[in-house]
Structure formats: C-alpha cells, structure tokens
Tab-separated table of C-alpha atoms in Angstrom:
chain	number	residue	atom	x	y	z
G	1	UNK	CA	81.579	84.938	82.296
G	2	UNK	CA	80.838	84.023	79.159
G	3	UNK	CA	83.404	81.197	77.639
G	4	UNK	CA	84.695	80.624	81.189
G	5	UNK	CA	84.571	77.562	83.246
G	6	UNK	CA	83.313	79.257	86.511
G	7	UNK	CA	83.892	77.922	90.436
G	8	UNK	CA	82.118	79.480	93.259
G	9	UNK	CA	83.307	80.462	96.706
G	10	UNK	CA	80.371	80.703	98.888
G	11	UNK	CA	78.259	79.524	101.660
G	12	UNK	CA	74.457	80.092	102.652
G	13	UNK	CA	74.578	83.828	102.665
G	14	UNK	CA	75.423	84.048	98.732
G	15	UNK	CA	71.673	85.023	97.671
G	16	UNK	CA	69.880	86.935	95.388
G	17	UNK	CA	67.086	89.366	95.844
G	18	UNK	CA	64.383	86.579	95.508
G	19	UNK	CA	66.527	84.710	98.269
G	20	UNK	CA	67.699	81.809	95.944
G	21	UNK	CA	71.069	80.744	96.260
G	22	UNK	CA	73.616	82.156	93.693
G	23	UNK	CA	74.403	78.308	92.678
G	24	UNK	CA	70.885	77.512	92.181
G	25	UNK	CA	70.373	80.335	90.137
G	26	UNK	CA	73.896	79.985	87.820
G	27	UNK	CA	73.307	76.127	87.549
G	28	UNK	CA	70.456	76.154	85.134
G	29	UNK	CA	71.520	79.444	83.154
G	30	UNK	CA	72.830	78.631	79.996
G	31	UNK	CA	75.029	82.015	80.053
G	32	UNK	CA	77.163	80.446	82.900
G	33	UNK	CA	79.262	77.220	82.745
G	34	UNK	CA	79.225	76.476	86.498
G	35	UNK	CA	81.697	73.544	86.742
G	36	UNK	CA	82.530	73.890	90.525
G	37	UNK	CA	81.566	75.032	94.010
G	38	UNK	CA	84.360	75.804	96.692
G	39	UNK	CA	82.971	76.077	100.590
G	40	UNK	CA	84.470	77.666	103.569
G	41	UNK	CA	84.485	77.170	107.263
G	42	UNK	CA	80.975	75.804	108.115
G	43	UNK	CA	80.684	74.728	104.586
G	44	UNK	CA	79.208	75.834	101.279
G	45	UNK	CA	75.228	74.907	102.772
G	46	UNK	CA	76.569	75.903	106.509
G	47	UNK	CA	76.057	72.648	108.213
G	48	UNK	CA	79.243	72.800	110.089
G	49	UNK	CA	79.644	74.641	113.678
G	50	UNK	CA	82.446	76.763	114.401
G	51	UNK	CA	86.194	75.095	113.367
G	52	UNK	CA	84.238	72.601	110.656
G	53	UNK	CA	83.682	72.063	107.037
G	54	UNK	CA	81.762	70.091	104.743
G	55	UNK	CA	84.537	68.142	103.167
G	56	UNK	CA	84.554	67.072	99.461
G	57	UNK	CA	81.289	65.955	98.110
G	58	UNK	CA	79.023	66.462	95.282
G	59	UNK	CA	76.048	68.744	95.854
G	60	UNK	CA	72.654	66.640	95.946
G	61	UNK	CA	70.495	69.844	94.460
G	62	UNK	CA	72.801	70.499	91.374
G	63	UNK	CA	75.307	67.443	91.051
G	64	UNK	CA	78.263	70.008	91.005
G	65	UNK	CA	81.333	68.728	92.960
G	66	UNK	CA	81.841	70.774	95.884
G	67	UNK	CA	85.437	71.569	97.353
G	68	UNK	CA	86.598	72.188	100.903
G	69	UNK	CA	88.845	75.104	100.990
G	70	UNK	CA	88.782	74.969	105.049
G	71	UNK	CA	92.290	75.394	106.195
G	72	UNK	CA	93.899	75.149	102.647
G	73	UNK	CA	95.960	77.979	101.623
G	74	UNK	CA	98.839	78.488	99.085
G	75	UNK	CA	100.013	75.788	96.648
G	76	UNK	CA	97.625	73.062	98.243
G	77	UNK	CA	94.889	75.357	97.895
G	78	UNK	CA	95.777	76.331	94.247
G	79	UNK	CA	96.037	72.582	93.318
G	80	UNK	CA	92.358	72.164	94.325
G	81	UNK	CA	91.713	75.425	92.007
G	82	UNK	CA	93.607	73.517	89.124
G	83	UNK	CA	92.042	70.104	89.513
G	84	UNK	CA	88.668	71.706	89.576
G	85	UNK	CA	89.432	72.880	85.871
G	86	UNK	CA	87.774	76.344	86.309
G	87	UNK	CA	89.056	79.539	84.775
G	88	UNK	CA	87.231	82.133	86.757
G	89	UNK	CA	86.801	82.093	90.655
G	90	UNK	CA	83.939	83.969	91.766
G	91	UNK	CA	83.334	85.176	95.450
G	92	UNK	CA	80.181	85.495	97.201
G	93	UNK	CA	79.944	85.457	100.723
G	94	UNK	CA	78.550	88.090	103.580
G	95	UNK	CA	81.173	89.246	105.492
G	96	UNK	CA	80.990	90.507	109.442
G	97	UNK	CA	83.268	93.157	109.680
G	98	UNK	CA	85.707	91.685	112.073
G	99	UNK	CA	89.261	90.667	111.259
G	100	UNK	CA	88.975	87.336	113.027
G	101	UNK	CA	86.023	86.438	110.999
G	102	UNK	CA	87.245	83.803	108.801
G	103	UNK	CA	85.725	84.405	105.307
G	104	UNK	CA	87.731	87.534	104.636
G	105	UNK	CA	90.895	85.098	105.204
G	106	UNK	CA	88.976	82.802	102.932
G	107	UNK	CA	89.080	85.695	100.213
G	108	UNK	CA	92.813	86.318	100.574
G	109	UNK	CA	93.798	82.726	100.537
G	110	UNK	CA	91.871	82.169	97.652
G	111	UNK	CA	93.189	85.337	96.055
G	112	UNK	CA	96.796	84.250	96.444
G	113	UNK	CA	96.014	80.439	95.284
G	114	UNK	CA	94.362	81.926	92.436
G	115	UNK	CA	97.150	83.716	91.421
G	116	UNK	CA	99.380	80.773	92.051
G	117	UNK	CA	97.209	78.549	89.718
G	118	UNK	CA	96.835	81.474	86.944
G	119	UNK	CA	93.251	82.100	87.679
G	120	UNK	CA	90.784	85.130	87.175
G	121	UNK	CA	89.299	86.031	90.443
G	122	UNK	CA	85.882	87.852	90.910
G	123	UNK	CA	84.853	89.479	94.116
G	124	UNK	CA	80.950	90.096	94.252
G	125	UNK	CA	80.619	92.960	96.887
G	126	UNK	CA	77.806	92.878	99.948
G	127	UNK	CA	77.505	95.453	102.695
G	128	UNK	CA	79.491	95.490	105.686
G	129	UNK	CA	76.465	95.076	108.101
G	130	UNK	CA	78.276	97.518	110.987
G	131	UNK	CA	78.904	100.095	108.592
G	132	UNK	CA	82.025	101.047	106.649
G	133	UNK	CA	82.295	104.449	108.704
G	134	UNK	CA	85.837	103.630	110.676
G	135	UNK	CA	88.688	100.964	111.296
G	136	UNK	CA	88.614	100.391	114.939
G	137	UNK	CA	91.072	98.552	117.582
G	138	UNK	CA	94.579	96.928	117.158
G	139	UNK	CA	96.374	96.222	113.947
G	140	UNK	CA	97.710	92.453	113.591
G	141	UNK	CA	101.398	92.145	114.168
G	142	UNK	CA	102.592	89.634	111.369
G	143	UNK	CA	104.194	87.559	114.017
G	144	UNK	CA	100.672	86.731	114.854
G	145	UNK	CA	99.391	85.638	111.699
G	146	UNK	CA	96.730	82.973	111.876
G	147	UNK	CA	93.586	81.726	109.838
G	148	UNK	CA	91.621	84.446	112.551
G	149	UNK	CA	94.401	87.303	110.938
G	150	UNK	CA	96.606	86.850	108.282
G	151	UNK	CA	97.791	90.644	107.718
G	152	UNK	CA	98.413	93.889	109.124
G	153	UNK	CA	94.606	95.255	109.508
G	154	UNK	CA	92.616	96.557	112.406
G	155	UNK	CA	90.195	94.391	114.382
G	156	UNK	CA	87.225	96.137	112.849
G	157	UNK	CA	87.902	96.921	109.495
G	158	UNK	CA	85.162	99.064	108.539
G	159	UNK	CA	85.513	97.937	104.846
G	160	UNK	CA	83.610	95.646	102.327
G	161	UNK	CA	84.760	92.436	100.666
G	162	UNK	CA	85.655	93.913	97.480
G	163	UNK	CA	87.515	97.073	99.255
G	164	UNK	CA	89.710	94.368	101.095
G	165	UNK	CA	90.230	92.795	98.079
G	166	UNK	CA	91.752	95.802	96.320
G	167	UNK	CA	93.913	96.363	99.536
G	168	UNK	CA	95.311	92.620	99.671
G	169	UNK	CA	96.114	92.533	96.043
G	170	UNK	CA	98.049	95.689	96.094
G	171	UNK	CA	99.604	95.582	99.693
G	172	UNK	CA	99.988	91.991	100.726
G	173	UNK	CA	99.782	90.194	97.267
G	174	UNK	CA	102.128	92.560	95.448
G	175	UNK	CA	104.756	90.426	94.343
G	176	UNK	CA	102.209	87.993	92.647
G	177	UNK	CA	98.955	89.762	92.286
G	178	UNK	CA	95.803	88.027	91.027
G	179	UNK	CA	93.943	89.107	87.839
G	180	UNK	CA	91.228	90.635	90.428
G	181	UNK	CA	87.736	92.164	88.997
G	182	UNK	CA	85.270	93.610	91.460
G	183	UNK	CA	81.526	93.758	91.333
G	184	UNK	CA	80.272	96.793	93.335
G	185	UNK	CA	76.975	97.496	94.961
G	186	UNK	CA	74.804	100.036	94.247
G	187	UNK	CA	72.962	102.325	96.557
G	188	UNK	CA	75.079	101.415	99.888
G	189	UNK	CA	76.687	103.987	101.864
G	190	UNK	CA	79.285	104.090	104.165
G	191	UNK	CA	76.889	105.020	106.936
G	192	UNK	CA	74.251	102.552	106.618
G	193	UNK	CA	73.669	99.296	108.927
G	194	UNK	CA	72.502	96.428	107.536
G	195	UNK	CA	68.618	97.018	108.366
G	196	UNK	CA	68.889	100.136	106.019
G	197	UNK	CA	69.715	97.865	103.065
G	198	UNK	CA	66.292	96.107	102.837
G	199	UNK	CA	67.923	93.008	102.389
G	200	UNK	CA	67.304	89.746	104.124
G	201	UNK	CA	69.575	88.919	106.564
G	202	UNK	CA	71.020	85.049	106.523
G	203	UNK	CA	73.361	83.918	109.113
G	204	UNK	CA	76.729	83.959	107.575
G	205	UNK	CA	77.997	81.219	110.344
G	206	UNK	CA	75.802	79.430	112.936
G	207	UNK	CA	76.630	81.799	115.859
G	208	UNK	CA	75.945	85.178	113.796
G	209	UNK	CA	72.029	84.321	113.796
G	210	UNK	CA	71.027	88.844	113.305
G	211	UNK	CA	72.654	92.127	112.563
G	212	UNK	CA	72.703	92.659	116.215
G	213	UNK	CA	75.274	89.798	116.755
G	214	UNK	CA	77.556	91.610	114.068
G	215	UNK	CA	77.323	94.665	116.330
G	216	UNK	CA	78.921	93.639	118.955
G	217	UNK	CA	81.112	90.665	117.615
G	218	UNK	CA	84.170	92.618	116.410
G	219	UNK	CA	84.406	93.082	120.307
G	220	UNK	CA	83.351	90.533	122.436
G	221	UNK	CA	84.409	87.632	120.587
G	222	UNK	CA	87.846	88.629	122.431
G	223	UNK	CA	86.404	86.660	125.216
G	224	UNK	CA	87.031	83.725	123.153
G	225	UNK	CA	90.402	83.712	124.607
G	226	UNK	CA	89.174	83.754	128.149
G	227	UNK	CA	87.786	81.261	130.484
G	228	UNK	CA	84.486	82.984	130.413
G	229	UNK	CA	81.684	82.166	127.708
G	230	UNK	CA	81.142	84.027	124.824
G	231	UNK	CA	77.365	83.005	124.500
G	232	UNK	CA	78.143	80.171	122.178
G	233	UNK	CA	75.361	78.006	123.100
G	234	UNK	CA	72.575	80.446	123.723
G	235	UNK	CA	70.109	82.796	121.655
G	236	UNK	CA	72.359	85.802	121.850
G	237	UNK	CA	75.839	84.665	121.134
G	238	UNK	CA	78.197	87.664	121.783
G	239	UNK	CA	75.693	89.667	123.395
G	240	UNK	CA	75.748	87.084	126.520
G	241	UNK	CA	79.013	86.414	128.301
G	242	UNK	CA	79.767	84.975	131.586
G	243	UNK	CA	80.936	82.347	133.590
G	244	UNK	CA	80.183	80.284	137.059
G	245	UNK	CA	80.910	82.558	139.751
G	246	UNK	CA	80.287	85.785	138.208
G	247	UNK	CA	77.488	87.857	139.572
G	248	UNK	CA	75.826	91.368	139.914
G	249	UNK	CA	79.408	93.098	140.311
G	250	UNK	CA	80.693	92.846	136.934
G	251	UNK	CA	77.389	94.476	135.333
G	252	UNK	CA	77.725	97.406	138.294
G	253	UNK	CA	81.535	98.094	137.187
G	254	UNK	CA	80.861	98.148	133.560
G	255	UNK	CA	77.959	100.402	133.842
G	256	UNK	CA	80.013	102.632	136.169
G	257	UNK	CA	82.473	103.384	133.207
G	258	UNK	CA	79.465	105.033	131.516
G	259	UNK	CA	80.137	103.542	128.054
G	260	UNK	CA	78.782	105.431	125.072
G	261	UNK	CA	75.790	103.917	123.099
G	262	UNK	CA	75.569	100.618	125.494
G	263	UNK	CA	74.306	99.401	129.021
G	264	UNK	CA	74.771	96.033	130.598
G	265	UNK	CA	72.220	93.853	132.455
G	266	UNK	CA	73.062	91.333	134.779
G	267	UNK	CA	72.248	87.925	133.360
G	268	UNK	CA	72.471	84.303	133.861
G	269	UNK	CA	72.121	81.811	131.413
G	270	UNK	CA	72.909	78.211	130.542
G	271	UNK	CA	74.825	77.140	127.159
G	272	UNK	CA	73.566	74.273	125.821
G	273	UNK	CA	76.980	74.056	124.132
G	274	UNK	CA	80.664	74.978	124.067
G	275	UNK	CA	81.657	76.455	127.011
G	276	UNK	CA	79.628	75.866	130.327
G	277	UNK	CA	77.297	73.303	128.515
G	278	UNK	CA	74.384	72.869	130.509
G	279	UNK	CA	75.471	74.656	133.603
G	280	UNK	CA	73.909	77.821	134.791
G	281	UNK	CA	76.224	81.015	134.639
G	282	UNK	CA	76.338	84.553	135.434
G	283	UNK	CA	77.409	87.527	133.746
G	284	UNK	CA	76.067	90.299	131.602
G	285	UNK	CA	74.110	90.933	128.483
G	286	UNK	CA	75.055	93.845	126.484
G	287	UNK	CA	72.352	96.016	125.229
G	288	UNK	CA	73.493	98.664	122.687
G	289	UNK	CA	71.128	101.654	122.927
G	290	UNK	CA	72.963	104.100	120.317
G	291	UNK	CA	74.675	102.104	117.701
G	292	UNK	CA	76.141	105.300	116.178
G	293	UNK	CA	78.033	105.879	119.554
G	294	UNK	CA	78.709	102.486	120.573
G	295	UNK	CA	81.982	101.231	119.999
G	296	UNK	CA	82.465	97.275	120.060
G	297	UNK	CA	86.229	97.359	120.467
G	298	UNK	CA	86.475	99.847	123.408
G	299	UNK	CA	83.718	98.224	125.270
G	300	UNK	CA	85.035	94.957	125.012
G	301	UNK	CA	88.395	96.077	126.388
G	302	UNK	CA	86.080	97.531	129.258
G	303	UNK	CA	84.394	94.349	129.792
G	304	UNK	CA	87.756	92.709	129.986
G	305	UNK	CA	89.326	95.033	132.321
G	306	UNK	CA	86.354	94.944	134.733
G	307	UNK	CA	85.878	91.152	134.183
G	308	UNK	CA	89.381	90.644	135.727
G	309	UNK	CA	88.844	93.299	138.580
G	310	UNK	CA	85.630	91.545	139.993
G	311	UNK	CA	86.017	88.195	139.446
G	312	UNK	CA	88.617	86.335	140.871
G	313	UNK	CA	88.443	83.501	138.726
G	314	UNK	CA	89.105	85.457	135.465
G	315	UNK	CA	91.751	83.832	133.031
G	316	UNK	CA	93.066	83.826	129.772
G	317	UNK	CA	92.938	80.649	127.812
G	318	UNK	CA	95.812	78.651	128.030
G	319	UNK	CA	96.903	79.112	124.824
G	320	UNK	CA	97.179	82.552	124.809
G	321	UNK	CA	94.607	82.880	121.892
G	322	UNK	CA	93.591	86.240	123.055
G	323	UNK	CA	96.895	87.247	121.125
G	324	UNK	CA	96.037	85.577	117.933
G	325	UNK	CA	92.239	87.440	118.279
G	326	UNK	CA	93.973	91.267	119.045
G	327	UNK	CA	96.837	90.447	117.005
G	328	UNK	CA	99.750	91.076	119.445
G	329	UNK	CA	100.586	90.539	123.193
G	330	UNK	CA	99.802	93.886	124.183
G	331	UNK	CA	96.115	93.894	125.236
G	332	UNK	CA	96.748	90.665	127.400
G	333	UNK	CA	100.061	92.158	129.062
G	334	UNK	CA	98.527	95.737	129.681
G	335	UNK	CA	95.324	94.061	131.196
G	336	UNK	CA	97.217	91.683	133.476
G	337	UNK	CA	99.421	94.834	134.422
G	338	UNK	CA	96.564	96.440	135.716
G	339	UNK	CA	95.984	98.926	133.047
G	340	UNK	CA	92.665	100.690	132.489
G	341	UNK	CA	90.459	101.010	129.227
G	342	UNK	CA	92.104	104.201	127.888
G	343	UNK	CA	95.360	102.735	128.813
G	344	UNK	CA	94.907	99.775	126.387
G	345	UNK	CA	92.906	101.554	123.401
G	346	UNK	CA	95.955	103.856	123.594
G	347	UNK	CA	98.475	101.515	123.033
G	348	UNK	CA	97.370	100.672	119.469
G	349	UNK	CA	96.622	104.365	118.290
G	350	UNK	CA	99.701	104.775	116.249
G	351	UNK	CA	99.177	101.372	114.429
G	352	UNK	CA	95.819	102.389	113.695
G	353	UNK	CA	96.421	105.616	112.266
G	354	UNK	CA	98.731	103.934	109.882
G	355	UNK	CA	96.613	101.518	108.812
G	356	UNK	CA	93.769	103.925	108.253
G	357	UNK	CA	95.581	105.733	106.062
G	358	UNK	CA	96.899	102.770	103.849
G	359	UNK	CA	92.636	101.943	104.206
G	360	UNK	CA	91.558	105.041	102.867
G	361	UNK	CA	93.107	104.371	99.395
G	362	UNK	CA	90.803	101.361	98.511
G	363	UNK	CA	87.345	102.620	99.679
G	364	UNK	CA	84.842	102.290	97.020
G	365	UNK	CA	81.777	104.390	98.531
G	366	UNK	CA	80.994	107.220	100.088
C-alpha cells in the first residue's frame, strides 16, 4: 500500500484477528494512506436490509467518505472510483459460497470498473464457509445475467474470493483485465468448514446469522423464487421454509426421499417481516445431520418438487425470479412438467462438468 491512495470495499465482516474492523485499523496507521470506503449491499456498517444500502455519507468514526457501490457497475462505478481519488482498491468481504450472494458480483463489478478507471485491485482472501470441495448446481446462462448472477458459474461455486477474482479476470474480463493482486490465507484447507478456522463469525448480511445458515443457503435461497417464506423474519432464515396452508405432509414427503445428510421436521413459525409477516405458517425445518454428505442444491430441488406435489397452493413468483436464481428456465419448467429430483439435477450435469474444468485452473488451496 506504500505510496498509494487506498480505498476499501468492505462491510462488517472485514475484521482483523482481534475483531477490529479493517477500516478502524488502517485509518490511524501511518503506513496506509486510506482515503475512501466503498459500501456494498447492506452497507459498509451493515445497517440496511436485503435490497438496500447506506448511500453516500461520511463515516462518523473515521471521517472517511463512504461511497455506495450497490447497483452500480461499468462506467458509472468507474466514475465513483475516479472521483474518490484512490490509486488502489482493496476488497475485503466474507462470502457465503453461493452464486446469488451478491458480494461476489460486487467484486466482479468493482474489478471491471477499476480496470476502466485504471486502478490497481487487491483482494484479501477469506474462507469459503461451506468448504471449497466442490462446485454444485446449475451454471448460469448469460441470458439470465443479473446482480444475483453476472456470469457463468455454478450455483454453489466452491471457491474463495481470490480464486473467483482470478477466474473473473482471466475468463470474463480478459479483454480488459484489471491490475490484480491477491493476498492468500494461511492454514485453510479446501475441506475446512468455517468452524475449523477458529475465526469469529460476523454475519455478512442480516439474514446470514450463523455458518449453519450458509450451509443451506446455496440451496434454500431458491425459495425466494416461490410464494413460500424462505425464513426471513425468523431466527433460522433459510433453514425454516413454509406458507399458510402447508401441513405435515411436506415434511413426510421430503423425509421419504432419504436424502443424504439431512432430515426435515414439521415446523410452524410466524415471520416478523418479509413474506407472511405476523402470520403463522406451516412448513419444514432442515436439520443437517452429516454436513460432509449434505448437498444443499439437490436438497432444495427435492424440497421444491415435494412442496409442489403436497401443497396445492404452490406457485412461482410472478416475475419468474426462480429463473434468475437458478440461472436458466430449466429448473422451473422441469418441475412444472412433473420431473423428479434426479431428472432436474441431471439436466445441468454437462454444464456443471464444463465449469468444474474451468474452475480447477484457478484453485489456490489444497
């Protein structure tokens, strides 16, 4: 960082080992000329809910200008970097391991904008909390590119943010790559779940309270694309799923599939916000019993299939948000046609194999 005007893209997860925030550590340090902070979805200090940000303001603790990156990309975001006066942009955010978790697309957008603005880009690595063992699920079709999936990666990518940055730069930004540096972790293995790191968990977003949430999120977030609650407004978001009118039959149908590593409990809950706010709904709670065997994406497909078969009120969101989350129309159309779990999962096998071959070139850890 010596001799550079530095800006940091971060949120509450950007902490050091003594749980101080990277901004609060860098700001008083004479070795770093920190001049700007860039906040993603939910904001730099994490005060905004899903689909929100904190806007432009001066940080009360440091006096630094905080710029809003949420929903900005391309030249408009490059203009923000230029206006901030930075030379180097540092990215330090904890990811959750899923394609539709927007921080990896903040990474992508910031890399692209930094290249346009002629800025150097440094990515500080953090663990994939659900391991980096495997890529799972459908691969995005570019026709369905949105902020919950910009480019052609799988639904559960099995990579860290530095590995994704290397892949993005070489595969998707090759025509105008950014001047990229990465800072790797020490001591992390691809097989490590977050609790193996000994690091403190800071919720990366308001509805990601624990590493257990991240374990199921790359699958059950698909319920955002339905008329069922995905558990927002409860103490176990993405582990509790349900709607008015669902009863014990859904849990029974899901358990009858004998899916590896997971069991389903008939559950009733009343969300305090989001879908069914203040209403008691029925559904299931996922209980992951063997996380090594558990496949979050396959499990979520099985839950979608059984929900549709056991509850007559099942419906996709009217905007077909499910297609944005899965990255194509196949999941929705196959389930609507009566396909079972194996048929839906098999439909993405070829695309997933191709992505795994590309992914392998950028893995930094064993």
